[in-house]
Short mmCIF file of C-alpha atoms in Angstrom, two decimals:
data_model
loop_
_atom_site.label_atom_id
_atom_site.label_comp_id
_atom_site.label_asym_id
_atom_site.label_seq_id
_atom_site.Cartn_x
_atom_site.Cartn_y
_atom_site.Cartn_z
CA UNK A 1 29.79 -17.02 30.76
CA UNK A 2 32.58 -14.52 29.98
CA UNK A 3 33.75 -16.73 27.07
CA UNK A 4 29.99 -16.86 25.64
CA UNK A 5 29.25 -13.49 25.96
CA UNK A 6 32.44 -12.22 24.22
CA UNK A 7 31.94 -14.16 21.15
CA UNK A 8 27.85 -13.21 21.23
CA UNK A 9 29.28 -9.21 21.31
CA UNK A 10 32.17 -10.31 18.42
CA UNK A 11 29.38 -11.66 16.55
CA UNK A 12 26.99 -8.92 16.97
CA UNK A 13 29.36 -6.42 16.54
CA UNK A 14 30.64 -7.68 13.04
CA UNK A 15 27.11 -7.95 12.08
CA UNK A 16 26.40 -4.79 12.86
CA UNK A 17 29.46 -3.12 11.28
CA UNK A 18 27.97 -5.12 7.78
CA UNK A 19 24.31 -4.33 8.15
CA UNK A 20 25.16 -0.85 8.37
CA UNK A 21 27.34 -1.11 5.48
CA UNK A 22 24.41 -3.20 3.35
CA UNK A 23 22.13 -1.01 4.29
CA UNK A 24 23.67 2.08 2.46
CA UNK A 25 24.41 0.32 -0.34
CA UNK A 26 20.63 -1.65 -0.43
CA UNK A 27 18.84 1.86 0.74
CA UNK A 28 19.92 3.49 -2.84
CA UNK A 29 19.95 -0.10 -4.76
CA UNK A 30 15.99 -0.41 -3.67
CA UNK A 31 14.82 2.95 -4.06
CA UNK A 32 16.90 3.02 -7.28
CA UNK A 33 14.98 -0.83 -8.77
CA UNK A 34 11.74 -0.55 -7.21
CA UNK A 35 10.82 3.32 -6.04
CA UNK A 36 10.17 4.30 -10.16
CA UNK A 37 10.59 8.21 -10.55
CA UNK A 38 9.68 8.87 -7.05
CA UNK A 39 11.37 11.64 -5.66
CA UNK A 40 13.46 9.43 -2.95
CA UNK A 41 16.77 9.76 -1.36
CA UNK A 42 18.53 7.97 0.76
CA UNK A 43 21.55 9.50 3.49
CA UNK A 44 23.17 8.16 5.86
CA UNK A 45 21.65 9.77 9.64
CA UNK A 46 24.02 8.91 12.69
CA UNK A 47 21.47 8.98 14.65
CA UNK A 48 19.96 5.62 13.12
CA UNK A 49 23.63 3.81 13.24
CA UNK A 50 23.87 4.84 16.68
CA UNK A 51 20.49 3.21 17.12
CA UNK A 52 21.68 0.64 15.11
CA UNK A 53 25.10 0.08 17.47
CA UNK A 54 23.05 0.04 20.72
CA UNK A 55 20.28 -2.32 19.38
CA UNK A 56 23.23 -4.58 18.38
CA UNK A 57 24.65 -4.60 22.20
CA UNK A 58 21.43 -5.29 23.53
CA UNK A 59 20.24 -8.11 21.24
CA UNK A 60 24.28 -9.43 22.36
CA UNK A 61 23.44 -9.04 25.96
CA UNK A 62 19.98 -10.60 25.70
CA UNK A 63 20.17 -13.46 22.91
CA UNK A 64 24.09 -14.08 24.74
CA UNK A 65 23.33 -13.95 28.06
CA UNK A 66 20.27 -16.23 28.40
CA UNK A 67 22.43 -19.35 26.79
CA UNK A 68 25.72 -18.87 28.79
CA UNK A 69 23.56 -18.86 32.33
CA UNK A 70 21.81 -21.97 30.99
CA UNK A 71 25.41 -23.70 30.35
CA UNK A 72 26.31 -22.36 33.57
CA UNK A 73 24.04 -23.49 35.38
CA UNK A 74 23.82 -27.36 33.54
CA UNK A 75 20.43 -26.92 32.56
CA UNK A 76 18.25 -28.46 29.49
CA UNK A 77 18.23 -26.06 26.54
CA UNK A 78 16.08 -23.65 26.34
CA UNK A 79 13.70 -25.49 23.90
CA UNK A 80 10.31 -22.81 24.79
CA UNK A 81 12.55 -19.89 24.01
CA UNK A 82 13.72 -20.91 20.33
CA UNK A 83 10.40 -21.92 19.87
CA UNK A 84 9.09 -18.22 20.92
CA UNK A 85 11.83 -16.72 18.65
CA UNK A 86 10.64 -19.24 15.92
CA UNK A 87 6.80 -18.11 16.08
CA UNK A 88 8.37 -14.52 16.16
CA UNK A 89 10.25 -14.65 13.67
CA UNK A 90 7.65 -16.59 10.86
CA UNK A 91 5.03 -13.55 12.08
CA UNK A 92 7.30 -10.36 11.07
CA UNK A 93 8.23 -12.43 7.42
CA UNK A 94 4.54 -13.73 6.96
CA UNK A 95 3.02 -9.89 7.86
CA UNK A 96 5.87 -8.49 5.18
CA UNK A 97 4.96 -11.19 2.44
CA UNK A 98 1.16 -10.92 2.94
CA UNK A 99 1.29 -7.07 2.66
CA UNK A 100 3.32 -7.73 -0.21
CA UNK A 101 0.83 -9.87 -1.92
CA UNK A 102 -2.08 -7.27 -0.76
CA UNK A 103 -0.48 -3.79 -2.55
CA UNK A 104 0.99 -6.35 -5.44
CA UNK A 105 -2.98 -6.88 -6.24
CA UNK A 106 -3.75 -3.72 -4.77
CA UNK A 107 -1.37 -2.39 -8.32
CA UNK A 108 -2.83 -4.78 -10.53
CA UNK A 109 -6.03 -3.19 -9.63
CA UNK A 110 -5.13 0.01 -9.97
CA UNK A 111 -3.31 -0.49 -13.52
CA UNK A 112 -6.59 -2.24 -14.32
CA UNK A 113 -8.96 0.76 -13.13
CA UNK A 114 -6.40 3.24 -15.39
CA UNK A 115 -6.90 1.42 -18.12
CA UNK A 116 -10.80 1.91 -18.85
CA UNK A 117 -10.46 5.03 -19.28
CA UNK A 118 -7.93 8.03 -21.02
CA UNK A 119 -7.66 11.27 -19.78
CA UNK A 120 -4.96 12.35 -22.06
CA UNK A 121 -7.12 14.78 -23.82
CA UNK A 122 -8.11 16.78 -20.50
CA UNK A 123 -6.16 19.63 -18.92
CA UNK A 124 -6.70 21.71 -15.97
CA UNK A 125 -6.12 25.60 -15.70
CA UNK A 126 -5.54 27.05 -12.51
CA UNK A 127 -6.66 30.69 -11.98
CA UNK A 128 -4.62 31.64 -8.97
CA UNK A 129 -6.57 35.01 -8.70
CA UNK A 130 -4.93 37.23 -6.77
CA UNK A 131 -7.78 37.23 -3.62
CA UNK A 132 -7.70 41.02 -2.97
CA UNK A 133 -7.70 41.99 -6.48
CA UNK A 134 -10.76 39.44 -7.49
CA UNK A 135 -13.65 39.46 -4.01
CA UNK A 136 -16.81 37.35 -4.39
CA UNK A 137 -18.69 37.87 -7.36
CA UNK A 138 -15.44 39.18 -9.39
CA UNK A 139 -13.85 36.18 -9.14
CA UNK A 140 -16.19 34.15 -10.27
CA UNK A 141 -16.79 36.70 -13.74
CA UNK A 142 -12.55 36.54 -13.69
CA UNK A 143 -12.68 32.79 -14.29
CA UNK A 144 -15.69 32.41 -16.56
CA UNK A 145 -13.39 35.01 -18.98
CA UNK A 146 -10.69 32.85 -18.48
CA UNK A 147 -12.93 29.94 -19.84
CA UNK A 148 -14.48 31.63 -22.53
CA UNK A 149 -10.76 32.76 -23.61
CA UNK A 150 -9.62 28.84 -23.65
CA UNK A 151 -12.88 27.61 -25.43
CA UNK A 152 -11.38 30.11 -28.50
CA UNK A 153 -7.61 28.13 -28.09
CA UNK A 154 -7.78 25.69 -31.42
CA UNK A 155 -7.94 21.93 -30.64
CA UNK A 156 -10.22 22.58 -27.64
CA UNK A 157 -13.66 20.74 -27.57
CA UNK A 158 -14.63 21.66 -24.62
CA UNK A 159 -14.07 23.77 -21.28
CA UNK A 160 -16.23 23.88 -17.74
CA UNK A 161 -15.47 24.86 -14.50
CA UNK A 162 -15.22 23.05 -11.32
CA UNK A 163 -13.15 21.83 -8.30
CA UNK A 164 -10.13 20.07 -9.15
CA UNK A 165 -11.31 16.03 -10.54
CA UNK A 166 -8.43 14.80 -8.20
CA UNK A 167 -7.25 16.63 -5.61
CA UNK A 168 -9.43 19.46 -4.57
CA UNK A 169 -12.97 17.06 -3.93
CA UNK A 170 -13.75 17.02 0.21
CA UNK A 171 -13.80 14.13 1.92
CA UNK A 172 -16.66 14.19 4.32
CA UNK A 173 -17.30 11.06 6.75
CA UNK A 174 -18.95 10.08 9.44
CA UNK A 175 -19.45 7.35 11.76
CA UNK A 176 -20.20 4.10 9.71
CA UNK A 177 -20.61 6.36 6.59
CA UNK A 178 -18.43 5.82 3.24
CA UNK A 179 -16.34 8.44 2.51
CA UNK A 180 -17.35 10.94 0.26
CA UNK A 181 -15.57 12.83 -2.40
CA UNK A 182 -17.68 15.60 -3.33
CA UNK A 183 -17.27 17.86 -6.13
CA UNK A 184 -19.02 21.50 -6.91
CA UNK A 185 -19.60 21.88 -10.97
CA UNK A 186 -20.99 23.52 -13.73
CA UNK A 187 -23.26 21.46 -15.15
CA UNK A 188 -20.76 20.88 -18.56
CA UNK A 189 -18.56 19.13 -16.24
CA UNK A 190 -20.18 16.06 -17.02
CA UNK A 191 -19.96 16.01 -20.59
CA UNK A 192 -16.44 17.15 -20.81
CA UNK A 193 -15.09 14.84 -17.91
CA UNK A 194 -16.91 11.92 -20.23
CA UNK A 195 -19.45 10.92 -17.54
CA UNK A 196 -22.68 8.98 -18.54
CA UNK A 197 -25.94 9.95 -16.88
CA UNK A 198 -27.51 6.62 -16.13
CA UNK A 199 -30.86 8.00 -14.17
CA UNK A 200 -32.19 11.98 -13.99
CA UNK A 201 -30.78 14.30 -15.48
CA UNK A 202 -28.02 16.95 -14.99
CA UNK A 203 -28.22 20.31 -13.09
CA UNK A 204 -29.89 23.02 -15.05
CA UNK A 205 -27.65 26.37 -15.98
CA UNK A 206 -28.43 28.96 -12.96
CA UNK A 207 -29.69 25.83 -10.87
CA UNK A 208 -29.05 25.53 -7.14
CA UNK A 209 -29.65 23.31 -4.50
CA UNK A 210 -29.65 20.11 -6.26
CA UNK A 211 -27.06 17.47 -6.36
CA UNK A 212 -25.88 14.38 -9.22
CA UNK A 213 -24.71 11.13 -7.38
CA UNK A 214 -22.87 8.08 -8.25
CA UNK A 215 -24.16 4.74 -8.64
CA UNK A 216 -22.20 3.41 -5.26
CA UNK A 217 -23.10 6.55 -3.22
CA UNK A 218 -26.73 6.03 -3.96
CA UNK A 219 -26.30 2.10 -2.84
CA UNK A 220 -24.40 2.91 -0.02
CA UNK A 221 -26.47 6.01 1.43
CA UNK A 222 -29.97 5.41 0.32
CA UNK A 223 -29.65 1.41 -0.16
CA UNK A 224 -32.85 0.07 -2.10
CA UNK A 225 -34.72 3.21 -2.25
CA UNK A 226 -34.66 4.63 -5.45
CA UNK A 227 -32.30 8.60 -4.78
CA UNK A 228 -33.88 10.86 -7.20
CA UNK A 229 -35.74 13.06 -5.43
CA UNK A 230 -34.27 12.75 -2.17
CA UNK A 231 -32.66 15.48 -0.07
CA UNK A 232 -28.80 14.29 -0.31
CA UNK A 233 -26.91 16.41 2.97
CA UNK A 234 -23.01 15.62 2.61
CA UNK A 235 -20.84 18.70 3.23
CA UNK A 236 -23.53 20.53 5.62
CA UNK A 237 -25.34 21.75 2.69
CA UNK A 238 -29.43 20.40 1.94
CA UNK A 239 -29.27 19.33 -1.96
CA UNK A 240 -32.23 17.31 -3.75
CA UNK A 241 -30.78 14.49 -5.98
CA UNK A 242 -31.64 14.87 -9.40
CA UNK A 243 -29.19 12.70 -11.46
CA UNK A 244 -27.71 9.20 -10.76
CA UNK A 245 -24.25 8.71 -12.74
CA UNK A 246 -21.84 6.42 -13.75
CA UNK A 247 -18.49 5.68 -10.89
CA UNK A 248 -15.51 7.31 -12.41
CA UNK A 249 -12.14 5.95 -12.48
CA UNK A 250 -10.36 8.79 -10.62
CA UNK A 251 -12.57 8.42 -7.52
CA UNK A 252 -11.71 4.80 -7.12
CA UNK A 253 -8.14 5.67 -7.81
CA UNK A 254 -7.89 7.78 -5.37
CA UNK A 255 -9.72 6.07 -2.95
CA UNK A 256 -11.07 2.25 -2.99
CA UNK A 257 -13.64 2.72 -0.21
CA UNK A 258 -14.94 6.06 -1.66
CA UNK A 259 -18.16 6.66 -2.99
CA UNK A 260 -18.98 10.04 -5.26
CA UNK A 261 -21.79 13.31 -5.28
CA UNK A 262 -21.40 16.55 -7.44
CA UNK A 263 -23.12 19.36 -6.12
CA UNK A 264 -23.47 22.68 -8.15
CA UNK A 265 -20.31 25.47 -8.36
CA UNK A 266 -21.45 29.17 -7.02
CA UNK A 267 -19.54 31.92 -6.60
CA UNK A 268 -19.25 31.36 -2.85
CA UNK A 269 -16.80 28.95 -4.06
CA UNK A 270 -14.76 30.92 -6.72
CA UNK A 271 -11.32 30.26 -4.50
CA UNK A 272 -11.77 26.45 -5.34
CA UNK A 273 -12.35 26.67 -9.12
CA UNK A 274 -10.41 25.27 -11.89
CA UNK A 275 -10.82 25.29 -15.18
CA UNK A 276 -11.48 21.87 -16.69
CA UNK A 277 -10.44 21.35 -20.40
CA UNK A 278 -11.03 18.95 -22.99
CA UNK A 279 -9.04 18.99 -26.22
CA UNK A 280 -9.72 16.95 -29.41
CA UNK A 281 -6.36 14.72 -29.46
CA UNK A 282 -3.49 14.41 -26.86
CA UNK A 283 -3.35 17.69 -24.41
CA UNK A 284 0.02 18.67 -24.30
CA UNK A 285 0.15 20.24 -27.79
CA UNK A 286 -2.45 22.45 -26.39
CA UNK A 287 -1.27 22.84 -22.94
CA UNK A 288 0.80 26.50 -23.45
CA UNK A 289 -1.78 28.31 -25.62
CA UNK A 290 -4.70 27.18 -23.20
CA UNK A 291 -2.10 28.93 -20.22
CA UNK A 292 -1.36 31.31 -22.55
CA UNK A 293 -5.22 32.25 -23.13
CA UNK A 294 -5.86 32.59 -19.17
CA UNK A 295 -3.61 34.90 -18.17
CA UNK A 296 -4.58 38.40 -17.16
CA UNK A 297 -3.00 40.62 -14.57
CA UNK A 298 -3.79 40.12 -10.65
CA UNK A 299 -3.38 36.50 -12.04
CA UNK A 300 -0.91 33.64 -13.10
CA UNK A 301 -2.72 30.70 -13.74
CA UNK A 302 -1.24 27.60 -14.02
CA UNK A 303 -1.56 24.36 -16.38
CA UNK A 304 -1.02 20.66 -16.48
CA UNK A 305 -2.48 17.17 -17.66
CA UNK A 306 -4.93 15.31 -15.70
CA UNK A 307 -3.42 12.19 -16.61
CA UNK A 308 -0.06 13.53 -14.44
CA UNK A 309 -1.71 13.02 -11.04
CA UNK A 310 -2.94 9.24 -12.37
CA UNK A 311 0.66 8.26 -13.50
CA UNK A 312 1.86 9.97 -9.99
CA UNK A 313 -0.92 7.79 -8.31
CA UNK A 314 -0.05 4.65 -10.46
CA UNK A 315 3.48 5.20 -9.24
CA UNK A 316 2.97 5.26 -5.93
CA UNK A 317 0.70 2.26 -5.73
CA UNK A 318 3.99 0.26 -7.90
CA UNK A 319 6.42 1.99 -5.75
CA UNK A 320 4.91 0.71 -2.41
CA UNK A 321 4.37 -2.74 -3.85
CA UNK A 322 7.73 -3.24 -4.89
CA UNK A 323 9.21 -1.81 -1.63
CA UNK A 324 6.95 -4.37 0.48
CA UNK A 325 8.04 -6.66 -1.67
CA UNK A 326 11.61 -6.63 -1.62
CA UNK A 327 11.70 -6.00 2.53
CA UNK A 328 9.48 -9.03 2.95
CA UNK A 329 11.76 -11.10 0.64
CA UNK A 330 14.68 -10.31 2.40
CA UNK A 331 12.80 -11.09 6.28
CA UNK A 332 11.48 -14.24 4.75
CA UNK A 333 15.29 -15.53 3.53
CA UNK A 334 16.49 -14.51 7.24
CA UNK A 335 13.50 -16.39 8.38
CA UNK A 336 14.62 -19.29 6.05
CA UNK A 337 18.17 -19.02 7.40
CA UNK A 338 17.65 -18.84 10.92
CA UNK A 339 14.86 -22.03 11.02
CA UNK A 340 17.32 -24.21 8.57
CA UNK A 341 20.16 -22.87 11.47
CA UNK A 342 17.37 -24.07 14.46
CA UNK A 343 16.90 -27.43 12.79
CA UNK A 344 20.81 -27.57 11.72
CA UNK A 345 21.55 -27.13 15.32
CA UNK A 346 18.51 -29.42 16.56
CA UNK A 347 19.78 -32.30 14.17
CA UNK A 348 23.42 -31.67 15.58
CA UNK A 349 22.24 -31.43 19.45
CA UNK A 350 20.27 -34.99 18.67
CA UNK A 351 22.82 -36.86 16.58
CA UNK A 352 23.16 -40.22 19.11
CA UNK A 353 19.48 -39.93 19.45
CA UNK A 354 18.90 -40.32 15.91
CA UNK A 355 21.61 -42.41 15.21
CA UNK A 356 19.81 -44.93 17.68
CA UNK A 357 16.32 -44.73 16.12
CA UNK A 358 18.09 -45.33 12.51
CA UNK A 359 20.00 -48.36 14.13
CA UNK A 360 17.14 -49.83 15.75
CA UNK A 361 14.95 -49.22 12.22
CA UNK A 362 13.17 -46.41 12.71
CA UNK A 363 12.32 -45.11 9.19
CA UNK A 364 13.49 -41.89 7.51
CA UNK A 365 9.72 -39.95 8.06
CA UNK A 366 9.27 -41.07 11.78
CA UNK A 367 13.04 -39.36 12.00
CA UNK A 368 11.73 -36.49 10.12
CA UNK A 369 8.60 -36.06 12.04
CA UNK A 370 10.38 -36.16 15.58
CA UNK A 371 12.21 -33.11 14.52
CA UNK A 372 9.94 -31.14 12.71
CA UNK A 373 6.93 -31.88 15.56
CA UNK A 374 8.51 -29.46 18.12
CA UNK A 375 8.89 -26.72 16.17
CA UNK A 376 5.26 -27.72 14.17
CA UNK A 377 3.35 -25.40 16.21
CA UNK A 378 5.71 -22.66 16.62
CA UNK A 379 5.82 -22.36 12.53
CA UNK A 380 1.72 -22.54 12.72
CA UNK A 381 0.79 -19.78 15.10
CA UNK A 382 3.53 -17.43 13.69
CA UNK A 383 1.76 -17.82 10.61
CA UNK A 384 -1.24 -17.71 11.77
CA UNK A 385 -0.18 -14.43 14.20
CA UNK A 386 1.65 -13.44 10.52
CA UNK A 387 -1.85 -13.09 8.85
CA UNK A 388 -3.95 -11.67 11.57
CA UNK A 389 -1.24 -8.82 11.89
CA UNK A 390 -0.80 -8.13 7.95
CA UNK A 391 -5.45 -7.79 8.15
CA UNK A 392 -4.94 -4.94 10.85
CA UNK A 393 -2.13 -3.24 8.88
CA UNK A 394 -3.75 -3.31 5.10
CA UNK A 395 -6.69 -1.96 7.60
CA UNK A 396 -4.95 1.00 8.71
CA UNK A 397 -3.17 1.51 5.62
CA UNK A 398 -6.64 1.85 3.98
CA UNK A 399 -7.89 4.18 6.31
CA UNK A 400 -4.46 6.63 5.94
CA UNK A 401 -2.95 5.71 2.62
CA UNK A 402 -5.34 6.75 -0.48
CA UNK A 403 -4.08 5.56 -4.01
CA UNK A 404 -3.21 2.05 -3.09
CA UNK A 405 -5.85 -0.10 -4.53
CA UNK A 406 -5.98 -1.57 -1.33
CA UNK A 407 -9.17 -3.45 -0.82
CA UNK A 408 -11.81 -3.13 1.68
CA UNK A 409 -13.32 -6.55 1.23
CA UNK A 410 -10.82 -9.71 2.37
CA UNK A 411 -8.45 -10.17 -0.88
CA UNK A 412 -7.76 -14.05 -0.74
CA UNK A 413 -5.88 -13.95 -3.32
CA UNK A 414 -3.51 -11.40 -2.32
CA UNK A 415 -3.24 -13.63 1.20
CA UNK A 416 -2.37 -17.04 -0.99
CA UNK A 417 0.10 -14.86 -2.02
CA UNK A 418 1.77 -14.23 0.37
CA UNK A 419 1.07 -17.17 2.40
CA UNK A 420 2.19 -19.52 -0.74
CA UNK A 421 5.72 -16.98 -1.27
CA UNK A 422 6.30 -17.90 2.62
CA UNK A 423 5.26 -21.28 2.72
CA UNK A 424 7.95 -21.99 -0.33
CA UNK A 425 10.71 -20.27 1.88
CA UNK A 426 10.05 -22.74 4.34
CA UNK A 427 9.99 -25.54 2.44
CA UNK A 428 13.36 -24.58 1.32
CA UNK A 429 15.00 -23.82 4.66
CA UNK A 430 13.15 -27.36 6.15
CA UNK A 431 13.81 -29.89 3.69
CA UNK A 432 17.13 -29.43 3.49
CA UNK A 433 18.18 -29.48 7.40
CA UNK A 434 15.40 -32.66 7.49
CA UNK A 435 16.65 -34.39 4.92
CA UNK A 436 20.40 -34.25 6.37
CA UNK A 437 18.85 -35.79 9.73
CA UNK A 438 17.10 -38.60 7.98
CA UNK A 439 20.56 -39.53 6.24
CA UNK A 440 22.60 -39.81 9.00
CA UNK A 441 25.04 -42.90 9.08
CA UNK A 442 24.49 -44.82 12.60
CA UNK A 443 27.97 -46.57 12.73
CA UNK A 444 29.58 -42.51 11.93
CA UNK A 445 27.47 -40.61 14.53
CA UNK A 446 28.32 -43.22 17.39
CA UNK A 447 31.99 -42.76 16.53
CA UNK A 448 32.16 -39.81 16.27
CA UNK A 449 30.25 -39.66 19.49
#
């Protein structure tokens, strides 16, 4: 027992030593190849190597400590515990590569989505009124001059005001409700953001208490009735539909499961605003003189391109994609390793067994399936457990992580995948160890036994 568990700590502890050393070198090389322009870094925090160091001695003491009392003691190997670590094992890789193939379509969707539509030619302004200097009604009359200054700046087509397109909307839900981004606008929002009325109409300068939905919020609230006319209550606030648009890109950017409603800007609401502006060719030649125009004192507004926040969005989706990627790569090639060791070992452990079978005829896929039939199931239900766990997570990561492209409805093709990127890892780390047990010499093995 001493002897085993000595070279089960010398083992662990050299692994240890070079995990810690890979993973400072692969922590940089995979934010550096697959994080894009995110703002990443990667140090080195003791505290994690020390975690690292005792997690080492304990997987030594368990994984070295359960073999050396079954040598000592002369019993069978433990057959049901490699098979536990197998299932194990093929779950963690299969949940990894799934999730990979998930956010990989989850991207392509996104990239898809960002591509229908250009928002290159909008801006938005940000008043940043000083609160004290600008109360209620004044702030509201400080950002429609702001507006009318940037409708004067050359090269712009158009100007409105309203919440932020991507970030400011609130996202009201309730119990078995969709989530709702809701905007407050003037009602030029709608021709300057490019959005096509399909039923109704728009709301009506000086109008209040009505409300424009989109196409999926009216399916998903009012179902088969027909909205117009109906009292639409998201946010607390009783507004009668009168216009049914199209879905806009940056909605289902932002949020796969969400569904869209407008209601009209007041000066309640002045502290949200932002100044929404459309220019006749690409933005940034315009973006200093429209900054330029909306200054005044008590206030330093502020300026960039819509399309920033998509690219940042785009990013993020890529960057998380990649990262899943790579991590369930490298779990599936220790998965690989470890079963091709198992079935190594297995082949070694049952050499004068097979070496009988092949001398008494037994042919090369009866062999084959007496080796791989133990381990059959164990490789099954960790894919299976694999899958099951990678559903919850893309679940959760739906409910927490906007900007993914994750989708709400079961992706199969993002599960074949995965589940096909697994199974050829397998195939690789089985063939091999199976095809070396199928070719074993009869007359060698019993000499060498």
């Amino acid at each position: 027992v001493r002897q085993l568990m000595t070279e089960a700590l010398l083992l662990s502890g050299l692994a240890a030593v070079v995990g810690i050393a890979l993973a400072s070198v692969g922590g940089r090389l995979l934010v550096a190849n697959f994080a894009g322009q995110l703002n990443v870094k990667v140090t080195t925090d003791f505290s994690i190597v020390a975690a690292a160091g005792v997690l080492a001695l304990v997987c030594a003491i368990a994984f070295g400590l359960a073999p050396a009392r079954h040598v000592s003691r002369q019993r069978p190997p433990a057959t049901r515990a490699r098979q536990t670590l197998v299932a194990v094992q093929v779950a963690t890789s299969c949940l990894l590569l799934v999730l990979a193939g998930l956010l990989v379509r989850g991207s392509q969707r996104q990239l898809t989505l960002a591509g229908h539509a250009d928002h290159t030619s909008i801006m938005v302004v940000e008043p940043q009124l000083d609160e004290g200097a600008f109360p209620g009604a004044a702030a509201r009359a400080a950002i429609d001059g702001m507006a009318a200054r940037v409708r004067a700046v050359p090269d712009v087509v158009g100007v409105t005001v309203a919440t932020d397109p991507i970030y400011a909307p609130a996202v009201l839900s309730a119990d078995g409700a969709p989530v709702i981004l809701q905007s407050r606008v003037d009602p030029g929002y709608f021709e300057v953001m490019g959005i096509h009325v399909l039923r109704g109409r728009i709301p009506m300068p000086g109008e209040r208490r009505v409300a424009v939905i989109g196409r999926s919020a009216e399916r998903a609230v009012f179902e088969d009735q027909d909205a117009l006319g109906q009292i639409w209550t998201a946010g607390g606030e009783a507004a009668t539909v009168v216009g049914i648009v199209e879905d806009t890109v940056l909605g289902r950017l932002r949020d796969a499961r969400a569904v869209e409603s407008y209601v009209v800007f007041d000066e309640s609401n002045a502290e949200d605003a932002s100044i929404i502006v459309r220019t006749r060719s690409d933005a940034r030649g315009v973006l200093r003189r429209a900054r330029s125009a909306a200054s005044m004192s008590n206030a330093k507004p502020s300026a960039w391109l819509l399309q920033r926040p998509i690219d940042q969005l785009l990013q993020h989706s890529l960057a998380a994609s990649r990262m899943i990627a790579a991590l369930g790569a490298v779990a599936a090639s220790l998965a690989a390793f470890g079963i091709f060791g198992l079935l190594t070992f297995a082949v070694r452990e049952r050499t004068r067994e097979l070496a009988v079978r092949r001398a008494l005829g037994a042919r090369a896929r009866t062999i084959a399936s007496l080796l791989l039939w133990q381990y059959l199931t164990p490789l099954a239900a960790g894919v299976g457990v694999g899958a099951v766990l990678a559903t919850l997570v893309a679940k959760a990561m739906i409910g927490v992580s906007a900007g993914l492209g994750l989708d709400t409805s079961l992706d199969s093709v993002g599960y074949l995948l995965g589940l096909a990127t697994f199974g050829l890892a397998l195939l690789a780390a089985v063939l091999p160890a199976v095809r070396g047990a199928t070719r074993i010499d009869p007359a060698a093995a019993l000499r060498t036994e």
